[in-house]
Coordinates of C-alpha atoms in Angstrom, one line a residue:
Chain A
X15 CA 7.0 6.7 8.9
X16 CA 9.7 5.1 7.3
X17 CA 8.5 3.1 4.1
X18 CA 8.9 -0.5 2.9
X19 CA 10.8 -1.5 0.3
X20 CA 13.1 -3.9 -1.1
X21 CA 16.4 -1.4 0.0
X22 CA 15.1 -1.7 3.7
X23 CA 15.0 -5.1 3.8
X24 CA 18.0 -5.3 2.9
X25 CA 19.1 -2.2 5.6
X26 CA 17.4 -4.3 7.8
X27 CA 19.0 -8.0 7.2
X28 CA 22.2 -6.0 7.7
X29 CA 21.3 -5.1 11.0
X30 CA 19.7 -7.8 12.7
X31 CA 16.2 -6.0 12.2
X32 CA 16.4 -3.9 14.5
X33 CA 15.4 -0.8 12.7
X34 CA 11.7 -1.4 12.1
X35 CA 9.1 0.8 13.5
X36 CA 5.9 0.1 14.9
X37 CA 3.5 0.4 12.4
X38 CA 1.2 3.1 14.2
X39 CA 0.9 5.0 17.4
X40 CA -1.2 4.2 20.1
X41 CA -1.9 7.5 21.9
X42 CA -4.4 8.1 24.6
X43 CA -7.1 9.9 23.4
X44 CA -6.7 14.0 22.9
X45 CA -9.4 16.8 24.6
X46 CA -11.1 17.5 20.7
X47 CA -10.7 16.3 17.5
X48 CA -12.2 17.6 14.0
X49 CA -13.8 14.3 13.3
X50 CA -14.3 11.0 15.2
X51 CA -15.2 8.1 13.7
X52 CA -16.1 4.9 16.0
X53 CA -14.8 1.2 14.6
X54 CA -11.2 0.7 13.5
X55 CA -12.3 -1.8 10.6
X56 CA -11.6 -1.7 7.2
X57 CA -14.6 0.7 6.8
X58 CA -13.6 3.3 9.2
X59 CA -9.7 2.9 8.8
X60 CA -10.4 3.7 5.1
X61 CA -13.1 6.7 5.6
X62 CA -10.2 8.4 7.8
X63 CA -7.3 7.4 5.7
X64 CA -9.2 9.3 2.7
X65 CA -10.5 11.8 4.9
X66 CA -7.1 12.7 5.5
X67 CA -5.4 12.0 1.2
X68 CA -8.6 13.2 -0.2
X69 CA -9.3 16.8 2.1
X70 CA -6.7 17.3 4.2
X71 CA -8.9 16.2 7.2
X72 CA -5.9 15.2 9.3
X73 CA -7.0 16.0 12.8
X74 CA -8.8 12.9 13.2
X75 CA -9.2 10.3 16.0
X76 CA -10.3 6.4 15.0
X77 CA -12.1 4.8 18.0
X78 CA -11.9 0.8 18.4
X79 CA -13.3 -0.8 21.8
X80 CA -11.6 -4.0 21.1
X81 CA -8.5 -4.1 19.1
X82 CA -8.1 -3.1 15.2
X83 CA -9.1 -4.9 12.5
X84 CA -10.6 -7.3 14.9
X85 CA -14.5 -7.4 13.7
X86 CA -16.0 -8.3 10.5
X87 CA -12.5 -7.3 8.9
X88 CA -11.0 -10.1 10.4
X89 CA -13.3 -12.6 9.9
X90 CA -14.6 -12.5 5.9
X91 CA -13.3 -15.0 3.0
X92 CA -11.7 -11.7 1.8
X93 CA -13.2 -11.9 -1.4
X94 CA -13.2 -8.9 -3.9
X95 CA -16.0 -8.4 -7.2
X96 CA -18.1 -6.0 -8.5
X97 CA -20.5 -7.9 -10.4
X98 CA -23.9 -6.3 -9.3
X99 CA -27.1 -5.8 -10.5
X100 CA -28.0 -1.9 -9.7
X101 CA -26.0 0.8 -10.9
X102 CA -25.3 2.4 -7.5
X103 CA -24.2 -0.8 -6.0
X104 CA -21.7 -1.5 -9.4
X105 CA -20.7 2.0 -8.8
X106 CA -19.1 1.9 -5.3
X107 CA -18.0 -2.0 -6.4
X108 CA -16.1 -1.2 -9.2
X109 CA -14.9 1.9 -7.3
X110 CA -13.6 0.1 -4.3
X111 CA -12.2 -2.7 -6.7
X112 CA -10.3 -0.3 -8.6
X113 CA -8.9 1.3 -5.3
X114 CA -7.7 -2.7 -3.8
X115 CA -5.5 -2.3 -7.6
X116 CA -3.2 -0.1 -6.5
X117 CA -4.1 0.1 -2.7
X118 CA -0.2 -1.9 -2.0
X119 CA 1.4 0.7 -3.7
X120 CA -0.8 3.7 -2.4
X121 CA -0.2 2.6 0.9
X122 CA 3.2 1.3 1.1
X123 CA 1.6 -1.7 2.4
X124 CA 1.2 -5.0 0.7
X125 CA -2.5 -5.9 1.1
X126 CA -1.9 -9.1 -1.2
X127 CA -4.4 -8.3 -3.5
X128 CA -5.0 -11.3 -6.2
X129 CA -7.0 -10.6 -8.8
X130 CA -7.3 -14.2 -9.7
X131 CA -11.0 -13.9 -11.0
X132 CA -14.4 -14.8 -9.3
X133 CA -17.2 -17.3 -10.7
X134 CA -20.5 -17.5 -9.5
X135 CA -22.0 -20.4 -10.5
X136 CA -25.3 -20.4 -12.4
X137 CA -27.4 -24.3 -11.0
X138 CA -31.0 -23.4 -11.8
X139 CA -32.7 -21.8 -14.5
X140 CA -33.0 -18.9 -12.7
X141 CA -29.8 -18.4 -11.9
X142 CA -28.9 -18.9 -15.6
X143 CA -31.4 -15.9 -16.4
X144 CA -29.9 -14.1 -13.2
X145 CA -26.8 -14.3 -14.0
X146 CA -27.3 -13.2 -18.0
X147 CA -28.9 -10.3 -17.0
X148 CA -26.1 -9.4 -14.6
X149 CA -23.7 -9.4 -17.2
X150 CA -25.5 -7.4 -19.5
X151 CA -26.3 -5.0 -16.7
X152 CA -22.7 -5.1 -16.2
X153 CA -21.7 -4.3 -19.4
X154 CA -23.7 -1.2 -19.8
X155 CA -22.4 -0.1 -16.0
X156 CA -18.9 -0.7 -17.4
X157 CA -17.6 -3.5 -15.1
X158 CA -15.9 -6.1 -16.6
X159 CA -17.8 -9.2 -16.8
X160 CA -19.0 -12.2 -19.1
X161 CA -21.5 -15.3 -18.6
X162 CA -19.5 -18.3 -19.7
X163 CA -20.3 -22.1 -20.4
X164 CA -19.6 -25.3 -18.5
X165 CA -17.0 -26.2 -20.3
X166 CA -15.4 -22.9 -19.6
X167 CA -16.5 -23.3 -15.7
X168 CA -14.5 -26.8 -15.9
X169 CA -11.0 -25.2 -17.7
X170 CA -11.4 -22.7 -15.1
X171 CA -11.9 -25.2 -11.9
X172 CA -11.0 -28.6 -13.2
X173 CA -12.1 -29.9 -9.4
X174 CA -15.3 -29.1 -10.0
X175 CA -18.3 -31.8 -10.8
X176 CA -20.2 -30.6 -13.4
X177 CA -22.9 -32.9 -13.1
X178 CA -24.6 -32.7 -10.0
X179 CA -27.6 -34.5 -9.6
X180 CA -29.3 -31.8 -7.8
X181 CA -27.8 -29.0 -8.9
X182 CA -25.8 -29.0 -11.9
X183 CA -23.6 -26.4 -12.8
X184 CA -25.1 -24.5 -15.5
X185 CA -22.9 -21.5 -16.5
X186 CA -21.6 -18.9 -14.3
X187 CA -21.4 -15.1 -14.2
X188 CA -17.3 -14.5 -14.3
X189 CA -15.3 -11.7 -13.3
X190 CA -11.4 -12.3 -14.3
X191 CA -10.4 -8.6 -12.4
X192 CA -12.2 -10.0 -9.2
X193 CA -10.5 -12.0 -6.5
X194 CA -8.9 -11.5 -2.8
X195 CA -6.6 -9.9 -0.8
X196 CA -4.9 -10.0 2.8
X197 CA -8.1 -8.9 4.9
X198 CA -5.8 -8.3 8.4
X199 CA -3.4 -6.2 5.6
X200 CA -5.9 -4.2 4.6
X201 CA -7.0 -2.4 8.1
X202 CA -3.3 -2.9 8.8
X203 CA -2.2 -0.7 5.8
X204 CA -4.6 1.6 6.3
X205 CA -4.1 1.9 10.1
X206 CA -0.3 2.7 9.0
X207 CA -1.1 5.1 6.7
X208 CA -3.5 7.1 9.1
X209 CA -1.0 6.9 11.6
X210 CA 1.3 8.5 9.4
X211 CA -0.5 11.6 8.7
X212 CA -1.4 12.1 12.7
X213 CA -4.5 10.7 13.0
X214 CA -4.9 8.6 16.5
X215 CA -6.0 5.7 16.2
X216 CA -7.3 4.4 19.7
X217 CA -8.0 0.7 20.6
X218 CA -9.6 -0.8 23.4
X219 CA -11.6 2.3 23.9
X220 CA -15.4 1.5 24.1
X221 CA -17.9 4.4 22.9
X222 CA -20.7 4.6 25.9
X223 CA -22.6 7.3 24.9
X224 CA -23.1 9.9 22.2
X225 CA -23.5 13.5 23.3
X226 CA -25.7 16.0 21.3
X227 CA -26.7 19.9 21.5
X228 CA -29.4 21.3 20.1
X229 CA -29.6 18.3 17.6
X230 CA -26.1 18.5 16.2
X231 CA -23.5 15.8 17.8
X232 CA -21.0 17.4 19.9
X233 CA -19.2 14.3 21.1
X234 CA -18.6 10.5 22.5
X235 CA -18.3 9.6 25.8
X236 CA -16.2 6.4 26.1
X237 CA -14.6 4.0 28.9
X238 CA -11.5 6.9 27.9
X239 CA -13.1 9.5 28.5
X240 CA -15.3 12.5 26.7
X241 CA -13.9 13.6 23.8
X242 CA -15.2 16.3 21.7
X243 CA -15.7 16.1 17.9
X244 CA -17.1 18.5 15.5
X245 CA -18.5 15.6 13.1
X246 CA -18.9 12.1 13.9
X247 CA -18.7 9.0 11.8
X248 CA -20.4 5.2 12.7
X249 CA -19.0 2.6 10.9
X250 CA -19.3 -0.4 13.7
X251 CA -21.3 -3.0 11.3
X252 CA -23.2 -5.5 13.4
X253 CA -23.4 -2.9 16.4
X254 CA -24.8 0.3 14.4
X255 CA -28.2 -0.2 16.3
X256 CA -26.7 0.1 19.4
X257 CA -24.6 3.1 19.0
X258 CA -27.6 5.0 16.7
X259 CA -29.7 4.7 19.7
X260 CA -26.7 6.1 21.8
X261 CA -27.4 9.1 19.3
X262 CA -31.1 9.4 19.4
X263 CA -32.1 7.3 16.0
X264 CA -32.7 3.8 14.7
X265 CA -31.5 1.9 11.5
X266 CA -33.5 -0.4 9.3
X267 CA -31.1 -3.0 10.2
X268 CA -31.0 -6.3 12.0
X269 CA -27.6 -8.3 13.2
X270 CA -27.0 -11.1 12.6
X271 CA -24.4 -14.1 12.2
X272 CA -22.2 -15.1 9.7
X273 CA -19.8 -17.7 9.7
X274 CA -16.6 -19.4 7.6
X275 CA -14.0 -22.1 8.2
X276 CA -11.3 -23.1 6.3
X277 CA -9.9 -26.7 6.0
X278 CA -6.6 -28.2 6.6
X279 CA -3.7 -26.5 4.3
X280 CA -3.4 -28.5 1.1
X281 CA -1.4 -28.5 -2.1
X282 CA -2.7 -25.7 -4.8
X283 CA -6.1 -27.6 -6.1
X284 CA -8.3 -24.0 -7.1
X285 CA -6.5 -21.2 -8.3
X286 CA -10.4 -18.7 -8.7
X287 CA -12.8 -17.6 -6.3
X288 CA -16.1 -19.5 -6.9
X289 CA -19.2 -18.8 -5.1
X290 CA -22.1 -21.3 -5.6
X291 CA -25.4 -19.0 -4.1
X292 CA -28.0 -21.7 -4.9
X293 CA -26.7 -24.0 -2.1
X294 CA -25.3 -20.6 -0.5
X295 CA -21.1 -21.9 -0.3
X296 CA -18.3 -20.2 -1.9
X297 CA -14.9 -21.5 -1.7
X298 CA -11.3 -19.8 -2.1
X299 CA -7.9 -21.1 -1.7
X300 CA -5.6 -19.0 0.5
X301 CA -1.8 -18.6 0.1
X302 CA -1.2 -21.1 2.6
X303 CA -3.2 -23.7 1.1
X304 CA -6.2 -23.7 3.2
X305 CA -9.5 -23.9 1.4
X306 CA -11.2 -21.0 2.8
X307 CA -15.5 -21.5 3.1
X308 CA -18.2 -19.3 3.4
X309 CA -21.6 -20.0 4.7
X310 CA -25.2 -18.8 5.3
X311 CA -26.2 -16.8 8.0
X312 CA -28.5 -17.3 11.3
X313 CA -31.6 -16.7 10.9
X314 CA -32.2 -14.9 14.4
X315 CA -30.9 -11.3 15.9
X316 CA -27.7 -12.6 17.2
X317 CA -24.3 -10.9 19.0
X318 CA -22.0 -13.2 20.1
X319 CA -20.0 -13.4 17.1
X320 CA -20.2 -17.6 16.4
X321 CA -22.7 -19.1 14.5
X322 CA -24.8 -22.1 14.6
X323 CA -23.1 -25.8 14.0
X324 CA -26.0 -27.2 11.6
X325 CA -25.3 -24.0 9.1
X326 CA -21.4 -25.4 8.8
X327 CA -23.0 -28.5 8.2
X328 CA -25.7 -27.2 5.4
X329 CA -22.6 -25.4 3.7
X330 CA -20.1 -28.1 3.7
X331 CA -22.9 -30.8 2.1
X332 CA -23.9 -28.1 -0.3
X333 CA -20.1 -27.7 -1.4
X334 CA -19.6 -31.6 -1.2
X335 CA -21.9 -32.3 -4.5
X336 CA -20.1 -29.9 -6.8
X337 CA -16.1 -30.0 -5.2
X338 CA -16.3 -34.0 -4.3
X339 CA -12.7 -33.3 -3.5
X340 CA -14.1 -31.4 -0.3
X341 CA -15.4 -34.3 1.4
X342 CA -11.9 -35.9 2.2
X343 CA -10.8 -32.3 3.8
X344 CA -10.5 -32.2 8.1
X345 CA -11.9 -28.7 8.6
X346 CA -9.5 -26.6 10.7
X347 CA -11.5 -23.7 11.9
X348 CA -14.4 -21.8 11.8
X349 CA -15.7 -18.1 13.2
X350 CA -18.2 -16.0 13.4
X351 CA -19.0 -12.1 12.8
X352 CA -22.2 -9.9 12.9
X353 CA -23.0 -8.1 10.1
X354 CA -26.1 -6.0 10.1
X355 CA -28.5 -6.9 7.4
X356 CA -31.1 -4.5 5.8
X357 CA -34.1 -4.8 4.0
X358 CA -32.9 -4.1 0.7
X359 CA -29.3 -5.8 1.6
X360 CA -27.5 -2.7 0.2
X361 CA -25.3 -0.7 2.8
X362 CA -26.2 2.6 4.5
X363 CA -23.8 5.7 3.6
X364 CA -26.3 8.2 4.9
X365 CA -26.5 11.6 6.9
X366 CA -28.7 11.2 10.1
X367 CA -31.2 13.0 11.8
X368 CA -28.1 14.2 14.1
X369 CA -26.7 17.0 12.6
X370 CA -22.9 16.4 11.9
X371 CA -23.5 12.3 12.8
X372 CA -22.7 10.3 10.0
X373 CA -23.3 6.4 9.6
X374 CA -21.8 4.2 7.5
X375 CA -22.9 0.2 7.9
X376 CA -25.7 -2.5 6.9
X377 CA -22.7 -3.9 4.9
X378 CA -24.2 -7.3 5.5
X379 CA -23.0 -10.2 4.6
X380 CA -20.3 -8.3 1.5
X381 CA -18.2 -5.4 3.5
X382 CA -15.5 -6.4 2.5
X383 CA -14.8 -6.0 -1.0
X384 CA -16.1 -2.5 -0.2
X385 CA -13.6 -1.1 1.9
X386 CA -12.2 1.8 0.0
X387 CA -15.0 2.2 -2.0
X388 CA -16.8 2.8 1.3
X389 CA -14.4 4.7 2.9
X390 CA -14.0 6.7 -0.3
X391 CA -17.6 7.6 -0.4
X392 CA -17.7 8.1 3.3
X393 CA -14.9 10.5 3.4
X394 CA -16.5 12.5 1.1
X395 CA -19.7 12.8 2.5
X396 CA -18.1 13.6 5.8
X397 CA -16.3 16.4 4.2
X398 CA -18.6 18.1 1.9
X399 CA -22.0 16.6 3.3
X400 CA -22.7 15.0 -0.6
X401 CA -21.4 12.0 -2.1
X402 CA -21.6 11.1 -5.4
X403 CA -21.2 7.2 -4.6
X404 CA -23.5 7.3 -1.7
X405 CA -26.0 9.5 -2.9
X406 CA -28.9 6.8 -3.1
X407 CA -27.7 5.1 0.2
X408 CA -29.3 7.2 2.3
X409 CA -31.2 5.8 5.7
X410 CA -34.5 7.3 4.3
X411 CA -34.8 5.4 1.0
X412 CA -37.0 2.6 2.4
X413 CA -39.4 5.1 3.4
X414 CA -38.7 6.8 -0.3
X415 CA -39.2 3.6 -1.9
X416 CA -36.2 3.7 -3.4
X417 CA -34.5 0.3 -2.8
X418 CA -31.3 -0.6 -4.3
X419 CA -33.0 -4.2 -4.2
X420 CA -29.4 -7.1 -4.2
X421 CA -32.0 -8.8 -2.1
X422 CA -34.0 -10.6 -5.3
X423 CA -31.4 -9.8 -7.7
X424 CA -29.2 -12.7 -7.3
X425 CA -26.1 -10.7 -7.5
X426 CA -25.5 -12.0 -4.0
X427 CA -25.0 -14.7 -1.7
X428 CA -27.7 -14.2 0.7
Chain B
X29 CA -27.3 -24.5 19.1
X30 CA -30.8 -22.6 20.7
X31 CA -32.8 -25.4 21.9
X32 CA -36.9 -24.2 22.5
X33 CA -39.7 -25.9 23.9
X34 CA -42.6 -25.8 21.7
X35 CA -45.6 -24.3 23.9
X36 CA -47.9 -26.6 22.0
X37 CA -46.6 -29.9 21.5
X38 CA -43.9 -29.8 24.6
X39 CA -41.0 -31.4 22.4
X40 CA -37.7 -29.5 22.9
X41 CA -36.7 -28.5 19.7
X42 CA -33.2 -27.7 18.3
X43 CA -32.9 -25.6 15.6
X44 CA -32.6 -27.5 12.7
X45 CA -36.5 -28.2 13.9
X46 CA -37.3 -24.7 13.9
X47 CA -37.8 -21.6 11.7
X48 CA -37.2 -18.2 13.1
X49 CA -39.9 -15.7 12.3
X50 CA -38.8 -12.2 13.3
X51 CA -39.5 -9.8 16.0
X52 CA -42.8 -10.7 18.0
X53 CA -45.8 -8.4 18.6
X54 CA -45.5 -6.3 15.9
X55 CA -48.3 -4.0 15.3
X56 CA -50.2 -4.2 11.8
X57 CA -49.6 -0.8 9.9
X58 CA -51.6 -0.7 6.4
X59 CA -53.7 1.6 4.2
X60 CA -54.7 4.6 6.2
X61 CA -52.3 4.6 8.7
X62 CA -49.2 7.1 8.3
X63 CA -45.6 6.9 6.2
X64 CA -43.6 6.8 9.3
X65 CA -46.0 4.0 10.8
X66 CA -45.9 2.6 7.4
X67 CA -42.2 2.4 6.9
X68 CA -41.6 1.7 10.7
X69 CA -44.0 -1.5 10.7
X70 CA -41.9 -3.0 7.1
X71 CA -38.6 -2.2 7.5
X72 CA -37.8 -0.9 11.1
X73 CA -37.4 -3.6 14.1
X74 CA -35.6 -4.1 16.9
X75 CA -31.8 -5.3 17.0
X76 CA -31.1 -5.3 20.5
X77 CA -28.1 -6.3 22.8
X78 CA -29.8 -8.3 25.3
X79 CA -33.4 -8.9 25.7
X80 CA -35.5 -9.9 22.8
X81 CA -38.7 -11.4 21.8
X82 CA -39.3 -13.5 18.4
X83 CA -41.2 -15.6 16.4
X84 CA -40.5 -19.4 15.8
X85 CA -42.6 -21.9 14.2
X86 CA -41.7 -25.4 15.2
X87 CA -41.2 -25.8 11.4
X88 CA -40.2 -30.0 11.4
X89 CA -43.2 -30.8 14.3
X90 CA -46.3 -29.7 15.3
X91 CA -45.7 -26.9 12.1
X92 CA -47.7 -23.9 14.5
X93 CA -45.8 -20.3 15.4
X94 CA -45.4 -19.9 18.9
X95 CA -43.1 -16.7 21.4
X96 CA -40.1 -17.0 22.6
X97 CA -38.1 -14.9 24.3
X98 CA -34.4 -14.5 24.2
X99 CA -31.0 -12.6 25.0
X100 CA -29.2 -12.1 22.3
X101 CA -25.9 -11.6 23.6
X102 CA -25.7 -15.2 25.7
X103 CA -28.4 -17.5 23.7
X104 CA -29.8 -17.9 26.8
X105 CA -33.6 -18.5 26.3
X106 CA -36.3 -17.2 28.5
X107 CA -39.1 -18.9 28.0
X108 CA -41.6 -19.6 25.2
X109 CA -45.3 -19.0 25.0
X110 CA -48.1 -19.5 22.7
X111 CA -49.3 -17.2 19.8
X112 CA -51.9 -16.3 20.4
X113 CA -51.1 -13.0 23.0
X114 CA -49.8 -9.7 22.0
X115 CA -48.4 -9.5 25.7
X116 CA -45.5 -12.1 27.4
X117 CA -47.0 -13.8 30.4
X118 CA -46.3 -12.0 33.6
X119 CA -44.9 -14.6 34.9
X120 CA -41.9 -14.9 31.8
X121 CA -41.3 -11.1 32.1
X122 CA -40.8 -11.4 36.0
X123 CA -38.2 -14.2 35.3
X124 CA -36.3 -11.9 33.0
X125 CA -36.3 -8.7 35.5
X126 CA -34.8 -11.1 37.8
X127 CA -31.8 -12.5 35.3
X128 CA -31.4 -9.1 33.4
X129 CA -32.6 -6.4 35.8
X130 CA -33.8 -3.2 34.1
X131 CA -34.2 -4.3 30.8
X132 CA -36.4 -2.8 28.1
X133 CA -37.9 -4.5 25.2
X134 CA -40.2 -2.0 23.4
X135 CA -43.0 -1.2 25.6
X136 CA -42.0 -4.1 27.9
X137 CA -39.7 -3.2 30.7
X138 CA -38.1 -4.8 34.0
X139 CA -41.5 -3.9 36.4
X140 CA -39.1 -2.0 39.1
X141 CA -36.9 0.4 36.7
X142 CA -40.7 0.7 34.5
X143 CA -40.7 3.7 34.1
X144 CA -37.5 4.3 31.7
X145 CA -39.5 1.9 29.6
X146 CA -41.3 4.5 27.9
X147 CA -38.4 6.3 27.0
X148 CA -37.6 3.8 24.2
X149 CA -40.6 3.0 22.5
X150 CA -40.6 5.7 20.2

């Protein structure tokens, strides 16, 4: 791999750019490999890339059936916090916000990260009590966080109305080290970096079926072929129920879909990530000047990756009363991803009841932000069968009773 | 947008009109009954690509829960039937084996491929 830099460019403008490489192989798929993992997201680019950094685990194929990045990677408002509630979810936050710090430099990648700070807005009561606990929570969990005043809210966001009638803004819960990065760069950089250390990364191969002896995985059959793997990793978000079945088990989770838009680009207006959960909007503005949206989800089991018209409507209305700026927007597009919801709406980094099968997913409706946190955590699970991040995510908890409840604790949207 | 008739009143509904309710026919677990039934009946239910049976109540209209059943991979709907069952009419699960042959939906299964049906409930 030949790395990035300023001096290349400038190789490169010398030469009519005709030096630059493609940023990762696409090789058909080899007889064995020490570990498979299935989905080339975010999630599974980063569980191999630190499978590799981490333990030497370089002998590694990544298995996409459509092409990389192309899921709920693609298709978030790439936003980036740590401002839970529970101490294992701030845990693998703060870890994976730590990681997006230095990721461009880790990975000789530039993933674009901003850290140009995160509000979520406090509009009820509740919210206000919500949010004040959060940020003492947050304090004692060491995450940077602080509960701030309107008047700070409207410095911060001088587009915002302050007095809604229905819901007026309140406060907010505010995280200055939060903010975005490039979600395509992200599974990009990683991709490249897996690449480089020999890892296969194979797209448009579609797993069909998991193959198991004597209770431990030996396998995947896909539309490539069989290939043989000592240990196995799921990270497919919305489509974890499918493939677990493949293997013999069921999740607690159910897919469903979420959907964003962004408007037409215009001139910088909002230069912080705010995320309004009482009327369930939040609202970014990308480099190129689009306002990028966030909505609610479906209420209904769903797979076809677009969501329902009247929830773009609900969102934009909701958003209208606190940015009245957002009315005279022409929306530009809008998409749809499953995410895979469960009843606690904290992820799954778990062992199975497959020996050597590992599954990583119920992301939900916040994956993103999680990315090498997850991949972290699932790397290391992977490779020493214990994870300190992931230890209370296991699939069994529900049955345990012990919920890592962001559900009720109004640390999310949704 | 899922439009469904409502069994009870006959109004097509959209579904701003409606509130979905979950997976359909799911079997009361409570006091007594074992962990796994326990923990199965409140957190485990089925996600799957294709076939799939729900709960709606037709929320802004007649306000009562009715069936319906669905795929979840086109939108296409099925049919919708009343509450009170714990079974699909015959006559809605023959219409589905003959749009999605051999499906499998619990303990519900296309009629001719039946017996792969029992396979999946577990």
């Amino acid at each position: 791999m030949k790395r990035y830099s300023a001096f290349a460019v400038a190789r490169e403008a010398l030469r009519y750019h005709s030096g630059w490489e493609r940023a990762w192989a696409s090789p058909e798929p080899k007889p064995h490999y020490d570990v498979i993992i299935v989905g080339a997201g975010g999630h599974g680019l980063a569980t191999a890339y630190y499978l590799g950094k981490n333990f030497g685990i370089t002998n590694v194929a990544v298995i996409e059936k459509g092409w990389l990045g192309g899921g709920n990677t693609g298709r978030n408002t790439t936003i980036i916090r740590s401002n839970y509630l529970q101490d294992p979810s701030a845990a693998i936050y703060e870890k994976a916000r730590s990681l997006y710090e230095d990721m461009s430099q880790d990975l000789n990648y530039n993933v674009m990260f901003s850290p140009r700070g995160v509000i979520m807005l406090a509009q009820t009561e509740h919210e206000v009590r919500g949010y004040k606990r959060t940020a003492h929570a947050n304090m004692l969990q060491g995450v940077t966080t602080e509960w701030i005043n309107p008047q700070r809210v409207k410095e911060l966001v001088p587009i915002i109305n302050l007095e809604g009638p229905r819901y007026p803004v309140l406060g907010g819960l505010w995280q200055a080290r939060g903010g975005t990065a490039r979600h395509d760069a992200v599974a990009w950089g990683y991709a490249r970096a897996c690449s480089a250390m020999g890892m296969d990364i194979i797209q448009k191969c579609e797993v069909t079926g998991v193959r198991t002896e004597a209770g431990r995985v030996v396998g995947v059959d896909t539309t490539k072929g069989a290939i043989d793997c000592d240990k196995l990793g799921m990270v497919v978000a919305g489509n974890c129920s499918d493939l677990s079945q493949m293997a013999g088990f069921r999740l607690p989770v159910e897919s469903v879909a979420l959907q964003a838009l962004v408007s037409e680009p215009i001139k910088p207006c909002m230069d912080v990530v705010v995320m309004a959960n009482t009327v369930h909007g939040y609202m970014s503005q990308s480099d190129k000047g689009e306002m990028v949206i966030g909505g609610g989800t479906d209420g209904f089991n769903n797979y076809t990756q677009r969501g329902s018209f009247h929830h773009i409507e609900e969102t934009v209305r909701a958003l209208n009363e606190t940015f009245p700026m957002v009315s005279r927007l022409k929306m530009l597009r809008q998409w749809g991803g499953i995410v895979d919801v469960t009843g606690d709406r904290s992820p799954i980094i778990s062992s199975t009841p497959v020996k050597n099968c590992f599954v990583n997913c119920g992301w939900g409706t916040g994956g993103f932000k999680a990315i090498p946190g997850s991949g972290w955590a699932m790397a290391q699970l992977m490779a020493t069968g214990h994870s300190y991040l992931a230890e209370e995510f296991t699939m069994t908890r529900f049955k345990e009773g012990k919920f890592i409840d962001e559900s009720v604790a109004a640390g999310v949207a949704h | 947008m899922l439009i469904l008739e409502c069994p009870y009143c006959g109004v097509k509904a959209e579904e701003t009109e409606l509130q979905a309710g979950g997976e359909a026919h799911l079997k009361r677990f409570g006091p007594g009954s074992s962990d796994d039934d326990f923990h199965d009946y409140l957190f485990m239910r089925e996600n799957p690509k294709g076939v799939h049976f729900e709960r709606w109540r037709h929320v802004n209209g007649c306000g009562k829960w009715f069936h319906a059943a669905r795929c979840t991979v086109t939108l296409e709907v099925f049919g919708t039937y009343t509450a009170q069952t714990s079974t699909p009419p015959q006559a809605l699960l023959d219409a589905i084996s003959e749009k999605r042959p051999g499906w499998t939906w619990r303990e519900f299964a296309d009629a001719s491929t039946s017996h792969n049906g029992e396979e999946v409930a577990d």
